[in-house]
Amino acid sequence: MSKRIVIDPITRIEGHLRIDCEVDGGKVVNAWSSGQMWRGIELIVKDRDPREVWLFTQRFCGV
Amino acid sequence: MKDGFEGLPDLSGGPGERLLARGVSRRDFLKVCTGIAAAMGLPLGMGAQIAEAVTNPKRPPVIWLSAQECTGCTESLLRTNHPTLEKLILELISLDYHETLNAGAGKQCEEALKKSMQENKGKYILVVDGSIPVKDGGIYCKIGGKTVLSLLEEQGSQAAAVIAIGSCSSWGGMPSAYPNPTGATPVHAIFKEKGIKTPVVNIPGCPPNGYNFLSTVLYLLTFKKLPQLDEEGRPKFAYGRLIHDNCERRPHFDAGRFALEFGDDGHRKGYCLYKLGCKGPETYNNCPTLLYNDAGSQAWPVGTGHPCFGCSENKVGFNIPLHTPAVLKDVTPPVNFPGIVEDKGKGVTVAGAAIAAGVAGAAIGVAAATSKNLGKKDKDKGKSDPESKES
Ligand code: SF4
Ligand code: SF4
């Protein structure tokens, strides 16, 4: 019988990370990582003047 | 009588001692407090009062909620060159919950949050960085399986005050740029809609200056109330003036000397960046006077040769294209100046002379009228002014 462990939030990193682990008999048999935040920067920069796109993409991550 | 700060609170006990242990001297600490009092426009003696209040052994609890953010706001507080800023912040407050800085993860840190909220109900300061997505039920940002929208409601309604740090939480910032795919919304707008009465201070900037945040925190701790705010909810001590009014390139603007392209002659000479789209004329902030990272003079965007993009101004940064000229809020210099070229032996051009004469004539006229009025006033005043009668 497998068990699922969820670690959310993962701290000491930038952003909102979540880890799901499936554990069976003391062993990790499957694992997923997922970002829990989305701003749609791909859509924000679409059709924009390329000269100002850096302003937006630069803010993917401020670390 | 060693450091010249006698009579001011000593740092023994509580956070003061911890600061000393971390290499922040009493002198440094008081210097910062006095500097901050001055920056907030408070009388000098207030520095001591701030120092007294913040070295209180009971540190105020702070819960930090991260929504749609890039962590730039947190980084700007931690990665300063100045040795005291992040130490001051981290030692003077009890940071009970911060996703990026908590040691424990998952359940552990969620429990720390729950505990602090229960113990300090109505007393903690909630700091929010990042905008709140409201589209599709708020699914675009979740922590521990809950939407930040619901977390903000829960944590915000029980806080003593909320500090919205950064443009994202102050007015939506970058995530709210067209077409705002996730319905990114600022904190104050959520509170208004949900009827949450907790006061909100906005510290916009992308990221904002760490000292504006620190000053606001110290003000809250010392006076137990919010500093004076402008109509955008920003502290007036920091956002009271236009960038343009304190910019070191302003003389170039007034004289009509502009950089027209990056790397052109004017740009190399440090001319005004208005024509490259500088938003200084419509953006309120203290960047040119406070500067960034204690890196010396010119350590701010315009100082490095890039136009201000208006990050701290709602509907300007990320909204008006980067290189579109700003809307001027105050004096506009004349578009045409009289074209007087005083070539030796040729005299002035006819048109130029005519304009100059017109202007001078008008000026003389005004001066004459003014002195006439003044003279009249003086005379009238002489009649009724007891002092002048005596003399
Ligand atoms: S305001 Fe700017 S620096 Fe702060 S979280 Fe938002 S994008 Fe990052
Ligand atoms: S337009 Fe920009 S660069 Fe020019 S004086 Fe104003 S703030 Fe400075």
Short mmCIF file of C-alpha atoms and ligand atoms in Angstrom, two decimals:
data_model
loop_
_atom_site.label_atom_id
_atom_site.label_comp_id
_atom_site.label_asym_id
_atom_site.label_seq_id
_atom_site.Cartn_x
_atom_site.Cartn_y
_atom_site.Cartn_z
CA MET A 1 0.00 0.00 0.00
CA SER A 2 1.73 3.18 -1.13
CA LYS A 3 1.55 6.43 0.80
CA ARG A 4 1.74 9.99 -0.52
CA ILE A 5 3.85 12.64 1.20
CA VAL A 6 3.30 16.27 0.29
CA ILE A 7 5.84 19.00 1.10
CA ASP A 8 4.32 22.37 0.37
CA PRO A 9 5.77 24.96 0.57
CA ILE A 10 9.39 24.04 -0.04
CA THR A 11 11.18 26.84 1.81
CA ARG A 12 14.51 28.59 1.23
CA ILE A 13 13.97 28.76 -2.51
CA GLU A 14 12.43 31.43 -4.67
CA GLY A 15 8.87 30.82 -5.78
CA HIS A 16 6.18 28.43 -4.70
CA LEU A 17 7.42 24.86 -5.02
CA ARG A 18 5.55 21.74 -4.01
CA ILE A 19 6.85 18.18 -3.92
CA ASP A 20 4.62 15.11 -3.93
CA CYS A 21 6.23 11.77 -3.14
CA GLU A 22 4.74 8.31 -3.45
CA VAL A 23 6.36 6.00 -0.92
CA ASP A 24 5.94 2.23 -0.99
CA GLY A 25 7.59 -0.06 1.52
CA GLY A 26 9.96 2.69 2.66
CA LYS A 27 11.03 3.49 -0.90
CA VAL A 28 10.13 6.46 -3.06
CA VAL A 29 8.47 4.94 -6.10
CA ASN A 30 7.31 8.12 -7.76
CA ALA A 31 7.72 11.87 -7.23
CA TRP A 32 6.39 15.09 -8.74
CA SER A 33 7.54 18.66 -8.39
CA SER A 34 5.20 21.48 -9.30
CA GLY A 35 5.33 25.26 -9.35
CA GLN A 36 2.31 26.60 -7.51
CA MET A 37 2.34 30.05 -9.04
CA TRP A 38 1.81 31.30 -12.56
CA ARG A 39 1.76 34.88 -13.81
CA GLY A 40 1.45 34.27 -17.55
CA ILE A 41 4.54 36.27 -18.52
CA GLU A 42 4.45 34.38 -21.86
CA LEU A 43 1.13 36.05 -22.59
CA ILE A 44 2.17 39.43 -21.19
CA VAL A 45 5.16 39.73 -23.55
CA LYS A 46 3.30 38.50 -26.63
CA ASP A 47 3.14 41.23 -29.34
CA ARG A 48 5.09 43.69 -27.20
CA ASP A 49 7.87 45.90 -28.53
CA PRO A 50 10.97 43.71 -28.11
CA ARG A 51 12.89 46.66 -26.70
CA GLU A 52 10.89 46.58 -23.51
CA VAL A 53 10.41 42.85 -23.10
CA TRP A 54 13.44 42.54 -20.82
CA LEU A 55 11.55 44.61 -18.29
CA PHE A 56 9.06 41.77 -17.90
CA THR A 57 11.23 38.68 -18.37
CA GLN A 58 13.77 40.07 -15.90
CA ARG A 59 11.11 39.62 -13.25
CA PHE A 60 10.74 35.87 -13.69
CA CYS A 61 12.98 35.66 -10.65
CA GLY A 62 14.53 38.37 -8.51
CA VAL A 63 17.10 36.23 -6.71
CA MET B 1 31.73 59.25 27.03
CA LYS B 2 33.24 57.05 24.41
CA ASP B 3 30.99 57.37 21.41
CA GLY B 4 29.27 60.68 21.94
CA PHE B 5 25.80 59.16 22.27
CA GLU B 6 25.42 59.38 26.04
CA GLY B 7 21.92 59.67 27.33
CA LEU B 8 20.60 57.61 24.46
CA PRO B 9 19.31 54.13 25.22
CA ASP B 10 21.97 51.50 25.66
CA LEU B 11 21.58 48.32 23.73
CA SER B 12 21.84 45.82 26.53
CA GLY B 13 18.98 43.39 26.70
CA GLY B 14 16.62 42.23 23.97
CA PRO B 15 17.24 42.88 20.31
CA GLY B 16 19.90 45.46 21.17
CA GLU B 17 22.18 42.82 22.59
CA ARG B 18 21.66 40.59 19.59
CA LEU B 19 22.58 43.46 17.30
CA LEU B 20 25.80 44.01 19.24
CA ALA B 21 26.55 40.30 19.02
CA ARG B 22 26.15 40.54 15.25
CA GLY B 23 28.64 43.34 15.01
CA VAL B 24 26.22 46.27 14.78
CA SER B 25 27.65 48.84 17.17
CA ARG B 26 25.55 51.11 19.34
CA ARG B 27 26.91 54.02 17.36
CA ASP B 28 25.92 52.46 13.99
CA PHE B 29 22.50 51.64 15.31
CA LEU B 30 21.80 55.13 16.61
CA LYS B 31 23.17 56.62 13.42
CA VAL B 32 20.68 54.60 11.41
CA CYS B 33 17.80 55.54 13.73
CA THR B 34 18.70 59.24 13.59
CA GLY B 35 19.16 59.08 9.82
CA ILE B 36 15.78 57.45 9.46
CA ALA B 37 14.12 60.03 11.69
CA ALA B 38 15.61 62.73 9.46
CA ALA B 39 14.55 60.94 6.26
CA MET B 40 10.99 60.74 7.57
CA GLY B 41 11.03 64.45 8.34
CA LEU B 42 10.86 63.90 12.09
CA PRO B 43 12.67 66.13 14.59
CA LEU B 44 16.21 64.95 15.36
CA GLY B 45 15.48 63.82 18.93
CA MET B 46 13.06 61.26 17.50
CA GLY B 47 16.03 59.08 16.54
CA ALA B 48 16.49 58.27 20.22
CA GLN B 49 12.79 57.58 20.63
CA ILE B 50 12.87 55.19 17.68
CA ALA B 51 15.93 53.46 19.12
CA GLU B 52 14.18 53.12 22.48
CA ALA B 53 11.01 51.70 20.97
CA VAL B 54 12.67 49.16 18.74
CA THR B 55 15.04 47.79 21.38
CA ASN B 56 12.03 46.76 23.44
CA PRO B 57 12.72 43.14 24.41
CA LYS B 58 9.35 42.00 23.05
CA ARG B 59 9.84 41.93 19.33
CA PRO B 60 6.80 42.56 17.19
CA PRO B 61 5.69 39.45 15.29
CA VAL B 62 5.74 39.67 11.52
CA ILE B 63 4.13 37.27 9.10
CA TRP B 64 5.30 37.53 5.51
CA LEU B 65 2.93 36.35 2.81
CA SER B 66 4.39 35.75 -0.63
CA ALA B 67 1.91 35.89 -3.47
CA GLN B 68 2.71 36.35 -7.19
CA GLU B 69 6.20 37.70 -6.66
CA CYS B 70 9.72 37.22 -7.92
CA THR B 71 11.39 37.48 -4.49
CA GLY B 72 13.14 40.64 -5.66
CA CYS B 73 11.53 42.51 -2.79
CA THR B 74 12.93 40.07 -0.21
CA GLU B 75 16.32 40.03 -1.92
CA SER B 76 16.57 43.80 -1.89
CA LEU B 77 16.35 43.67 1.90
CA LEU B 78 18.85 40.84 2.29
CA ARG B 79 21.43 41.54 -0.36
CA THR B 80 22.42 45.05 0.56
CA ASN B 81 26.05 46.01 0.85
CA HIS B 82 25.20 47.90 3.97
CA PRO B 83 26.14 45.78 6.98
CA THR B 84 23.18 46.73 9.10
CA LEU B 85 19.99 46.81 7.09
CA GLU B 86 19.05 43.13 6.99
CA LYS B 87 20.44 42.59 10.49
CA LEU B 88 18.34 45.44 11.76
CA ILE B 89 15.23 44.08 10.16
CA LEU B 90 15.78 40.48 11.15
CA GLU B 91 16.78 41.31 14.72
CA LEU B 92 14.22 43.97 15.50
CA ILE B 93 11.21 41.98 14.41
CA SER B 94 10.26 38.40 15.04
CA LEU B 95 9.87 37.05 11.52
CA ASP B 96 7.64 34.09 12.32
CA TYR B 97 6.85 33.05 8.79
CA HIS B 98 8.55 33.71 5.47
CA GLU B 99 8.48 31.11 2.73
CA THR B 100 11.92 31.95 1.38
CA LEU B 101 13.61 32.29 4.77
CA ASN B 102 11.94 29.72 7.03
CA ALA B 103 14.25 26.89 8.06
CA GLY B 104 11.52 24.24 8.23
CA ALA B 105 9.48 23.35 5.17
CA GLY B 106 5.97 22.08 4.49
CA LYS B 107 4.05 21.18 7.63
CA GLN B 108 6.62 22.61 10.06
CA CYS B 109 6.47 26.12 8.70
CA GLU B 110 2.71 26.01 8.25
CA GLU B 111 2.50 25.17 11.95
CA ALA B 112 4.78 28.08 12.90
CA LEU B 113 2.41 30.30 10.96
CA LYS B 114 -0.68 28.93 12.68
CA LYS B 115 0.93 29.31 16.11
CA SER B 116 2.01 32.91 15.53
CA MET B 117 -1.42 33.86 14.19
CA GLN B 118 -3.16 32.37 17.21
CA GLU B 119 -0.80 33.89 19.78
CA ASN B 120 -0.63 37.33 18.20
CA LYS B 121 -4.14 37.78 16.90
CA GLY B 122 -4.73 41.43 16.04
CA LYS B 123 -1.14 42.32 16.96
CA TYR B 124 1.09 41.09 14.18
CA ILE B 125 2.25 43.00 11.12
CA LEU B 126 1.47 41.26 7.85
CA VAL B 127 3.90 41.97 5.03
CA VAL B 128 2.74 40.99 1.55
CA ASP B 129 4.93 40.81 -1.53
CA GLY B 130 3.43 39.89 -4.86
CA SER B 131 0.03 40.45 -6.41
CA ILE B 132 -3.04 38.33 -5.67
CA PRO B 133 -4.52 36.44 -8.64
CA VAL B 134 -8.31 36.45 -8.50
CA LYS B 135 -9.12 34.88 -11.86
CA ASP B 136 -10.55 31.32 -11.88
CA GLY B 137 -11.00 31.30 -8.11
CA GLY B 138 -7.42 32.32 -7.42
CA ILE B 139 -5.84 29.03 -8.53
CA TYR B 140 -2.78 30.74 -10.03
CA CYS B 141 -1.00 31.02 -6.70
CA LYS B 142 -1.26 28.49 -3.88
CA ILE B 143 0.63 27.73 -0.69
CA GLY B 144 0.09 24.48 1.17
CA GLY B 145 -2.88 23.72 -1.05
CA LYS B 146 -4.70 27.01 -0.27
CA THR B 147 -5.05 29.96 -2.64
CA VAL B 148 -3.19 33.11 -1.54
CA LEU B 149 -6.49 34.89 -2.03
CA SER B 150 -7.97 32.91 0.86
CA LEU B 151 -4.73 33.18 2.85
CA LEU B 152 -4.70 36.95 2.50
CA GLU B 153 -8.29 37.18 3.69
CA GLU B 154 -7.53 35.00 6.69
CA GLN B 155 -4.19 36.57 7.65
CA GLY B 156 -5.09 40.12 6.65
CA SER B 157 -8.29 40.36 8.65
CA GLN B 158 -6.46 39.43 11.88
CA ALA B 159 -3.40 41.64 11.42
CA ALA B 160 -2.75 44.97 13.17
CA ALA B 161 -1.53 46.49 9.91
CA VAL B 162 -0.47 45.36 6.47
CA ILE B 163 2.62 46.52 4.62
CA ALA B 164 2.32 45.85 0.89
CA ILE B 165 5.95 45.75 -0.20
CA GLY B 166 6.72 46.20 -3.89
CA SER B 167 4.72 47.31 -6.89
CA CYS B 168 3.03 43.89 -7.28
CA SER B 169 1.21 44.04 -3.95
CA SER B 170 0.85 47.86 -3.97
CA TRP B 171 -0.84 48.28 -7.33
CA GLY B 172 -0.57 45.01 -9.27
CA GLY B 173 2.87 45.56 -10.78
CA MET B 174 4.30 43.42 -13.56
CA PRO B 175 1.82 40.47 -13.29
CA SER B 176 -1.07 42.91 -13.80
CA ALA B 177 0.35 44.21 -17.11
CA TYR B 178 -1.86 43.79 -20.17
CA PRO B 179 -3.61 41.36 -20.64
CA ASN B 180 -3.31 40.54 -16.91
CA PRO B 181 -3.69 36.79 -17.56
CA THR B 182 -4.32 35.81 -13.93
CA GLY B 183 -6.35 38.78 -12.67
CA ALA B 184 -3.41 40.00 -10.56
CA THR B 185 -4.83 42.41 -7.97
CA PRO B 186 -3.22 44.59 -5.25
CA VAL B 187 -3.83 43.97 -1.54
CA HIS B 188 -5.81 47.16 -0.89
CA ALA B 189 -8.28 46.32 -3.68
CA ILE B 190 -8.93 42.85 -2.23
CA PHE B 191 -9.48 44.37 1.22
CA LYS B 192 -11.91 46.89 -0.21
CA GLU B 193 -13.88 44.23 -1.99
CA LYS B 194 -13.97 41.87 1.00
CA GLY B 195 -14.69 44.67 3.49
CA ILE B 196 -11.49 44.04 5.48
CA LYS B 197 -10.72 47.11 7.56
CA THR B 198 -7.04 46.46 8.42
CA PRO B 199 -4.96 49.52 7.43
CA VAL B 200 -2.61 49.03 4.45
CA VAL B 201 0.62 50.91 3.70
CA ASN B 202 1.92 50.65 0.15
CA ILE B 203 5.69 50.65 -0.42
CA PRO B 204 5.77 50.39 -4.23
CA GLY B 205 8.96 50.01 -6.21
CA CYS B 206 10.30 47.13 -8.20
CA PRO B 207 11.91 46.38 -5.86
CA PRO B 208 11.48 49.26 -3.41
CA ASN B 209 14.33 50.76 -1.45
CA GLY B 210 14.95 48.71 1.70
CA TYR B 211 15.22 51.88 3.76
CA ASN B 212 11.70 52.95 2.87
CA PHE B 213 10.49 49.61 4.19
CA LEU B 214 12.66 49.81 7.31
CA SER B 215 11.58 53.39 8.02
CA THR B 216 7.93 52.39 7.77
CA VAL B 217 8.44 49.44 10.13
CA LEU B 218 10.28 51.64 12.63
CA TYR B 219 7.58 54.28 12.42
CA LEU B 220 4.88 51.68 13.11
CA LEU B 221 6.82 50.31 16.09
CA THR B 222 7.65 53.69 17.59
CA PHE B 223 4.41 55.57 17.17
CA LYS B 224 1.98 52.64 16.97
CA LYS B 225 0.29 54.19 13.99
CA LEU B 226 0.78 54.53 10.25
CA PRO B 227 2.93 57.32 8.84
CA GLN B 228 1.14 59.98 6.80
CA LEU B 229 0.04 58.51 3.49
CA ASP B 230 -0.69 60.03 0.10
CA GLU B 231 -3.79 59.20 -1.95
CA GLU B 232 -2.07 56.06 -3.29
CA GLY B 233 -1.48 54.81 0.27
CA ARG B 234 2.27 55.52 0.13
CA PRO B 235 4.19 57.10 3.04
CA LYS B 236 4.62 60.78 2.24
CA PHE B 237 8.12 60.89 3.68
CA ALA B 238 9.32 58.64 0.85
CA TYR B 239 6.90 59.30 -2.02
CA GLY B 240 6.19 62.99 -1.51
CA ARG B 241 8.22 64.28 -4.43
CA LEU B 242 8.65 63.63 -8.12
CA ILE B 243 11.85 61.88 -9.21
CA HIS B 244 12.21 64.70 -11.72
CA ASP B 245 12.38 67.33 -8.96
CA ASN B 246 15.43 65.78 -7.30
CA CYS B 247 17.19 64.37 -10.36
CA GLU B 248 20.84 65.31 -10.87
CA ARG B 249 20.17 65.56 -14.64
CA ARG B 250 17.46 68.17 -14.17
CA PRO B 251 19.71 71.08 -15.23
CA HIS B 252 20.14 69.31 -18.60
CA PHE B 253 16.37 68.96 -18.92
CA ASP B 254 15.85 72.64 -18.18
CA ALA B 255 18.55 73.61 -20.64
CA GLY B 256 17.12 71.36 -23.36
CA ARG B 257 20.07 68.95 -23.49
CA PHE B 258 18.84 65.42 -24.10
CA ALA B 259 20.22 61.98 -24.91
CA LEU B 260 18.38 60.91 -28.06
CA GLU B 261 19.74 57.39 -28.36
CA PHE B 262 21.55 55.01 -26.05
CA GLY B 263 25.27 55.53 -26.56
CA ASP B 264 24.99 58.81 -28.48
CA ASP B 265 27.01 61.87 -27.57
CA GLY B 266 24.37 63.27 -25.22
CA HIS B 267 24.01 59.94 -23.47
CA ARG B 268 27.76 59.71 -22.93
CA LYS B 269 27.78 63.21 -21.53
CA GLY B 270 25.08 62.37 -19.00
CA TYR B 271 22.30 64.49 -20.52
CA CYS B 272 18.65 64.20 -19.52
CA LEU B 273 16.91 60.93 -20.47
CA TYR B 274 13.44 62.39 -21.02
CA LYS B 275 13.45 61.67 -24.74
CA LEU B 276 14.42 58.05 -24.09
CA GLY B 277 11.20 57.69 -22.12
CA CYS B 278 12.25 58.66 -18.60
CA LYS B 279 9.17 58.57 -16.36
CA GLY B 280 10.80 60.70 -13.65
CA PRO B 281 8.47 63.62 -14.43
CA GLU B 282 5.39 61.59 -13.41
CA THR B 283 6.78 59.24 -10.77
CA TYR B 284 6.83 59.92 -7.06
CA ASN B 285 9.73 58.33 -5.17
CA ASN B 286 12.94 59.22 -3.36
CA CYS B 287 15.41 57.20 -5.51
CA PRO B 288 17.64 60.17 -6.48
CA THR B 289 18.12 61.28 -2.87
CA LEU B 290 18.15 57.94 -1.02
CA LEU B 291 20.02 55.95 -3.70
CA TYR B 292 20.45 52.17 -3.63
CA ASN B 293 22.66 49.65 -1.85
CA ASP B 294 24.92 52.24 -0.24
CA ALA B 295 27.04 52.11 -3.36
CA GLY B 296 27.77 55.84 -3.47
CA SER B 297 26.57 58.63 -5.72
CA GLN B 298 24.53 57.91 -8.86
CA ALA B 299 23.54 54.42 -7.67
CA TRP B 300 20.03 54.60 -9.08
CA PRO B 301 18.61 53.95 -12.57
CA VAL B 302 18.98 57.43 -14.07
CA GLY B 303 22.43 57.75 -12.48
CA THR B 304 23.54 54.67 -14.40
CA GLY B 305 22.21 56.07 -17.68
CA HIS B 306 18.85 54.32 -17.94
CA PRO B 307 15.53 56.16 -17.90
CA CYS B 308 13.29 55.71 -14.86
CA PHE B 309 10.44 53.40 -15.91
CA GLY B 310 7.95 54.53 -13.29
CA CYS B 311 7.80 51.34 -11.21
CA SER B 312 6.37 53.03 -8.13
CA GLU B 313 3.59 54.78 -10.03
CA ASN B 314 0.26 53.06 -10.53
CA LYS B 315 -0.63 52.85 -14.26
CA VAL B 316 2.85 54.02 -15.34
CA GLY B 317 5.41 51.24 -14.84
CA PHE B 318 4.64 48.14 -16.98
CA ASN B 319 1.70 50.08 -18.48
CA ILE B 320 3.11 52.98 -20.48
CA PRO B 321 5.68 51.64 -22.98
CA LEU B 322 9.25 51.99 -21.75
CA HIS B 323 10.39 54.54 -24.35
CA THR B 324 7.22 56.64 -24.55
CA PRO B 325 7.86 60.16 -23.18
CA ALA B 326 6.37 60.89 -19.76
CA VAL B 327 3.49 63.22 -19.06
CA LEU B 328 5.00 66.31 -17.47
CA LYS B 329 3.33 67.17 -14.18
CA ASP B 330 5.06 70.48 -13.58
CA VAL B 331 7.01 73.10 -15.51
CA THR B 332 7.43 72.52 -19.20
CA PRO B 333 10.37 74.25 -20.82
CA PRO B 334 9.61 76.31 -23.96
CA VAL B 335 9.71 74.31 -27.17
CA ASN B 336 11.37 77.13 -29.10
CA PHE B 337 13.99 79.45 -27.77
CA PRO B 338 14.66 82.81 -29.49
CA GLY B 339 17.18 82.00 -32.18
CA ILE B 340 19.71 84.70 -31.44
CA VAL B 341 23.09 83.92 -32.92
CA GLU B 342 25.46 86.65 -32.04
CA ASP B 343 27.90 86.24 -34.86
CA LYS B 344 30.61 88.78 -34.53
CA GLY B 345 30.05 91.81 -36.70
CA LYS B 346 26.61 90.74 -37.88
CA GLY B 347 24.42 91.63 -34.92
CA VAL B 348 21.36 89.65 -33.90
CA THR B 349 18.83 88.20 -36.33
CA VAL B 350 15.80 90.35 -36.88
CA ALA B 351 13.28 87.75 -35.65
CA GLY B 352 15.39 86.94 -32.60
CA ALA B 353 15.78 90.57 -31.70
CA ALA B 354 12.06 91.14 -32.08
CA ILE B 355 11.25 88.25 -29.73
CA ALA B 356 13.89 89.29 -27.24
CA ALA B 357 12.65 92.87 -27.28
CA GLY B 358 9.08 91.69 -26.81
CA VAL B 359 10.06 89.53 -23.85
CA ALA B 360 12.22 92.25 -22.31
CA GLY B 361 9.49 94.83 -22.87
CA ALA B 362 6.95 92.66 -21.15
CA ALA B 363 9.35 92.03 -18.30
CA ILE B 364 9.99 95.72 -17.79
CA GLY B 365 6.27 96.36 -17.89
CA VAL B 366 5.65 93.77 -15.22
CA ALA B 367 8.46 95.08 -13.05
CA ALA B 368 7.13 98.61 -13.29
CA ALA B 369 3.61 97.55 -12.43
CA THR B 370 4.85 95.49 -9.53
CA SER B 371 6.93 98.26 -8.02
CA LYS B 372 4.06 100.65 -8.48
CA ASN B 373 1.77 98.32 -6.54
CA LEU B 374 4.40 97.73 -3.92
CA GLY B 375 4.95 101.43 -3.50
CA LYS B 376 1.26 101.92 -3.10
CA LYS B 377 1.00 99.17 -0.56
CA ASP B 378 3.94 100.56 1.38
CA LYS B 379 2.35 103.93 1.49
CA ASP B 380 -0.99 102.53 2.62
CA LYS B 381 0.76 100.38 5.16
CA GLY B 382 2.60 103.40 6.50
CA LYS B 383 -0.69 105.02 7.33
CA SER B 384 -2.01 102.27 9.53
CA ASP B 385 1.16 100.62 10.76
CA PRO B 386 1.82 101.81 14.31
CA GLU B 387 5.49 100.85 14.10
CA SER B 388 6.15 103.04 11.08
CA LYS B 389 4.41 105.97 12.73
CA GLU B 390 6.73 105.76 15.67
CA SER B 391 9.83 105.90 13.52
S1 SF4 C 1 7.51 44.40 -7.03
FE1 SF4 C 1 9.10 43.83 -8.55
S2 SF4 C 1 10.79 43.09 -7.25
FE2 SF4 C 1 8.95 43.02 -5.95
S3 SF4 C 1 8.07 40.96 -6.21
FE3 SF4 C 1 7.07 42.29 -7.73
S4 SF4 C 1 8.28 41.98 -9.62
FE4 SF4 C 1 9.55 41.27 -7.89
S1 SF4 C 2 13.36 63.45 -17.33
FE1 SF4 C 2 14.39 61.85 -16.11
S2 SF4 C 2 16.60 62.11 -16.50
FE2 SF4 C 2 15.56 63.99 -17.18
S3 SF4 C 2 15.65 65.35 -15.40
FE3 SF4 C 2 13.68 64.30 -15.29
S4 SF4 C 2 14.06 62.53 -14.00
FE4 SF4 C 2 16.07 63.27 -14.65
#
